[in-house]
Amino acid sequence: MPNPPTETPSPDDDRRFLRRALSLAAENVEHGDGGPFGALIVQNGRVIAEARNRVLSQNDPTAHAEVEAIRAACRKSGHFHLEGAVLYASSEPCPMCLAAAYWARVGRVVYANSRLQAAKAGFDDVDLYRELCLPAANRRILVSQLTLTEADAPFTAWQNSPKRQIY
């Protein structure tokens, strides 16, 4: 079920917020913290978080601008869901960032540059999307399940825990 934004921004608002994401991306080229990517989270017409890609400065392949913005927005809001929020990104989110937006329950994503444009600049988002569409046996990274009799113990403990909170 989609998580609709709490309000629908006007096209002018979308352009303004997207231009800010592009500005963050351009700033990041100057700073050299990571790739030319910027993102912000807007909720109820207000920017609640913004971030730049920090893959290089943090030596963290997950420190994409979108993930960093989601993390900052969740810290600021005190919750792990961002229902009704809009993620503005300088480029089409990679599979990891798109999955993070789904996990955060973002209502909408607006981006400027496509994955094809990112590929022309040397980023492999197109390849990642293609790889994830392949059957598991045909992917570059071998992923396999090893069944252990005790494997379900953490799930059983979770299901029986009074501290359990579904997310």
Short mmCIF file of C-alpha atoms in Angstrom, two decimals:
data_model
loop_
_atom_site.label_atom_id
_atom_site.label_comp_id
_atom_site.label_asym_id
_atom_site.label_seq_id
_atom_site.Cartn_x
_atom_site.Cartn_y
_atom_site.Cartn_z
CA MET A 1 0.00 0.00 0.00
CA PRO A 2 1.54 3.38 -0.98
CA ASN A 3 2.26 6.02 1.62
CA PRO A 4 0.80 9.20 0.11
CA PRO A 5 2.41 12.50 1.01
CA THR A 6 0.53 14.39 3.70
CA GLU A 7 0.16 17.20 1.22
CA THR A 8 0.85 17.47 -2.48
CA PRO A 9 3.65 19.94 -3.19
CA SER A 10 3.17 22.20 -6.16
CA PRO A 11 5.35 21.67 -9.24
CA ASP A 12 7.18 24.86 -8.21
CA ASP A 13 7.90 23.36 -4.78
CA ASP A 14 9.14 20.16 -6.40
CA ARG A 15 11.47 22.17 -8.64
CA ARG A 16 12.74 24.24 -5.70
CA PHE A 17 13.47 21.20 -3.53
CA LEU A 18 15.02 19.30 -6.44
CA ARG A 19 17.27 22.28 -7.21
CA ARG A 20 18.44 22.14 -3.58
CA ALA A 21 19.32 18.45 -4.01
CA LEU A 22 21.30 19.36 -7.14
CA SER A 23 23.04 22.15 -5.23
CA LEU A 24 24.06 19.66 -2.53
CA ALA A 25 25.39 17.36 -5.25
CA ALA A 26 27.45 20.18 -6.78
CA GLU A 27 28.79 21.14 -3.34
CA ASN A 28 29.88 17.56 -2.85
CA VAL A 29 32.00 17.68 -5.98
CA GLU A 30 33.89 20.60 -4.39
CA HIS A 31 34.16 18.90 -0.98
CA GLY A 32 35.19 15.53 -2.38
CA ASP A 33 33.31 13.58 0.30
CA GLY A 34 31.82 11.24 -2.29
CA GLY A 35 30.07 11.26 -5.63
CA PRO A 36 28.04 14.10 -7.11
CA PHE A 37 24.87 13.27 -5.23
CA GLY A 38 22.61 15.20 -2.87
CA ALA A 39 19.25 14.49 -1.28
CA LEU A 40 16.71 15.97 1.09
CA ILE A 41 13.63 14.85 2.94
CA VAL A 42 10.63 17.16 2.97
CA GLN A 43 7.63 16.66 5.22
CA ASN A 44 4.62 18.96 5.39
CA GLY A 45 6.38 21.40 3.07
CA ARG A 46 9.47 21.69 5.32
CA VAL A 47 12.95 20.35 4.75
CA ILE A 48 13.60 18.08 7.71
CA ALA A 49 16.97 16.71 6.55
CA GLU A 50 19.45 17.11 3.76
CA ALA A 51 22.62 15.23 2.96
CA ARG A 52 25.41 14.71 0.48
CA ASN A 53 27.05 11.48 -0.58
CA ARG A 54 29.82 10.62 1.92
CA VAL A 55 31.05 7.30 0.55
CA LEU A 56 34.67 8.47 0.25
CA SER A 57 34.97 10.52 3.44
CA GLN A 58 33.35 7.78 5.55
CA ASN A 59 34.83 4.78 3.69
CA ASP A 60 31.25 3.52 3.70
CA PRO A 61 29.68 2.21 0.49
CA THR A 62 26.22 2.73 2.05
CA ALA A 63 26.74 6.44 2.76
CA HIS A 64 24.75 7.53 -0.29
CA ALA A 65 23.04 10.91 -0.08
CA GLU A 66 19.56 9.38 0.03
CA VAL A 67 20.44 6.97 2.85
CA GLU A 68 22.20 9.74 4.76
CA ALA A 69 19.14 12.01 4.39
CA ILE A 70 16.81 9.22 5.54
CA ARG A 71 19.02 8.52 8.55
CA ALA A 72 19.15 12.20 9.50
CA ALA A 73 15.38 12.64 9.05
CA CYS A 74 14.64 9.60 11.21
CA ARG A 75 17.00 10.82 13.94
CA LYS A 76 15.38 14.24 13.86
CA SER A 77 11.83 12.90 13.86
CA GLY A 78 12.59 10.28 16.50
CA HIS A 79 10.95 7.56 14.40
CA PHE A 80 12.05 4.99 11.82
CA HIS A 81 9.14 5.75 9.47
CA LEU A 82 8.82 8.89 7.35
CA GLU A 83 5.24 8.43 6.20
CA GLY A 84 4.08 11.23 3.98
CA ALA A 85 7.60 12.51 3.40
CA VAL A 86 9.08 13.24 -0.01
CA LEU A 87 12.64 12.24 -0.88
CA TYR A 88 14.24 14.61 -3.38
CA ALA A 89 17.41 13.25 -4.97
CA SER A 90 19.82 14.68 -7.49
CA SER A 91 19.81 11.31 -9.30
CA GLU A 92 17.53 8.32 -9.57
CA PRO A 93 18.06 6.30 -6.41
CA CYS A 94 20.11 3.14 -6.73
CA PRO A 95 18.48 -0.12 -5.60
CA MET A 96 19.86 0.26 -2.06
CA CYS A 97 18.56 3.81 -1.70
CA LEU A 98 15.19 2.93 -3.21
CA ALA A 99 14.90 0.02 -0.77
CA ALA A 100 15.78 2.39 2.11
CA ALA A 101 12.98 4.71 0.98
CA TYR A 102 10.57 1.78 1.04
CA TRP A 103 11.76 0.71 4.52
CA ALA A 104 11.32 4.29 5.74
CA ARG A 105 7.81 4.40 4.25
CA VAL A 106 8.60 7.53 2.24
CA GLY A 107 5.48 8.62 0.33
CA ARG A 108 7.14 9.83 -2.86
CA VAL A 109 10.54 10.12 -4.54
CA VAL A 110 11.44 12.90 -6.99
CA TYR A 111 14.79 12.84 -8.80
CA ALA A 112 16.59 14.87 -11.47
CA ASN A 113 19.11 12.67 -13.29
CA SER A 114 18.33 9.15 -14.52
CA ARG A 115 20.34 6.01 -13.85
CA LEU A 116 21.49 6.21 -17.49
CA GLN A 117 22.91 9.67 -16.88
CA ALA A 118 24.67 8.36 -13.77
CA ALA A 119 26.10 5.50 -15.83
CA LYS A 120 27.54 7.98 -18.34
CA ALA A 121 29.33 9.65 -15.42
CA GLY A 122 30.82 6.31 -14.34
CA PHE A 123 28.34 5.04 -11.74
CA ASP A 124 27.02 1.49 -12.05
CA ASP A 125 23.39 1.86 -11.00
CA VAL A 126 22.19 0.43 -14.34
CA ASP A 127 24.36 -2.63 -13.78
CA LEU A 128 23.01 -3.08 -10.23
CA TYR A 129 19.41 -2.88 -11.43
CA ARG A 130 20.22 -5.42 -14.18
CA GLU A 131 22.02 -7.73 -11.73
CA LEU A 132 19.09 -7.80 -9.31
CA CYS A 133 16.75 -8.88 -12.13
CA LEU A 134 18.85 -11.98 -12.82
CA PRO A 135 18.08 -15.33 -11.22
CA ALA A 136 20.18 -15.73 -8.06
CA ALA A 137 22.28 -18.45 -9.68
CA ASN A 138 23.35 -16.05 -12.46
CA ARG A 139 24.46 -13.14 -10.27
CA ARG A 140 28.12 -12.18 -9.70
CA ILE A 141 27.80 -12.60 -5.93
CA LEU A 142 27.00 -16.13 -4.87
CA VAL A 143 24.26 -16.13 -2.24
CA SER A 144 23.26 -19.41 -0.66
CA GLN A 145 21.24 -20.62 2.28
CA LEU A 146 22.72 -23.04 4.78
CA THR A 147 19.94 -24.57 6.84
CA LEU A 148 20.66 -25.03 10.55
CA THR A 149 18.20 -26.56 12.99
CA GLU A 150 18.63 -23.63 15.38
CA ALA A 151 18.25 -20.99 12.66
CA ASP A 152 14.71 -19.99 13.59
CA ALA A 153 15.54 -19.39 17.29
CA PRO A 154 16.02 -15.60 16.84
CA PHE A 155 12.65 -15.34 15.04
CA THR A 156 10.92 -17.36 17.73
CA ALA A 157 12.47 -15.15 20.41
CA TRP A 158 11.36 -12.06 18.46
CA GLN A 159 7.80 -13.31 18.09
CA ASN A 160 7.61 -14.01 21.83
CA SER A 161 9.31 -10.80 22.95
CA PRO A 162 7.24 -8.19 24.80
CA LYS A 163 9.64 -5.60 23.31
CA ARG A 164 8.74 -6.55 19.74
CA GLN A 165 7.79 -3.65 17.52
CA ILE A 166 6.92 -4.45 13.92
CA TYR A 167 8.55 -2.30 11.31
#
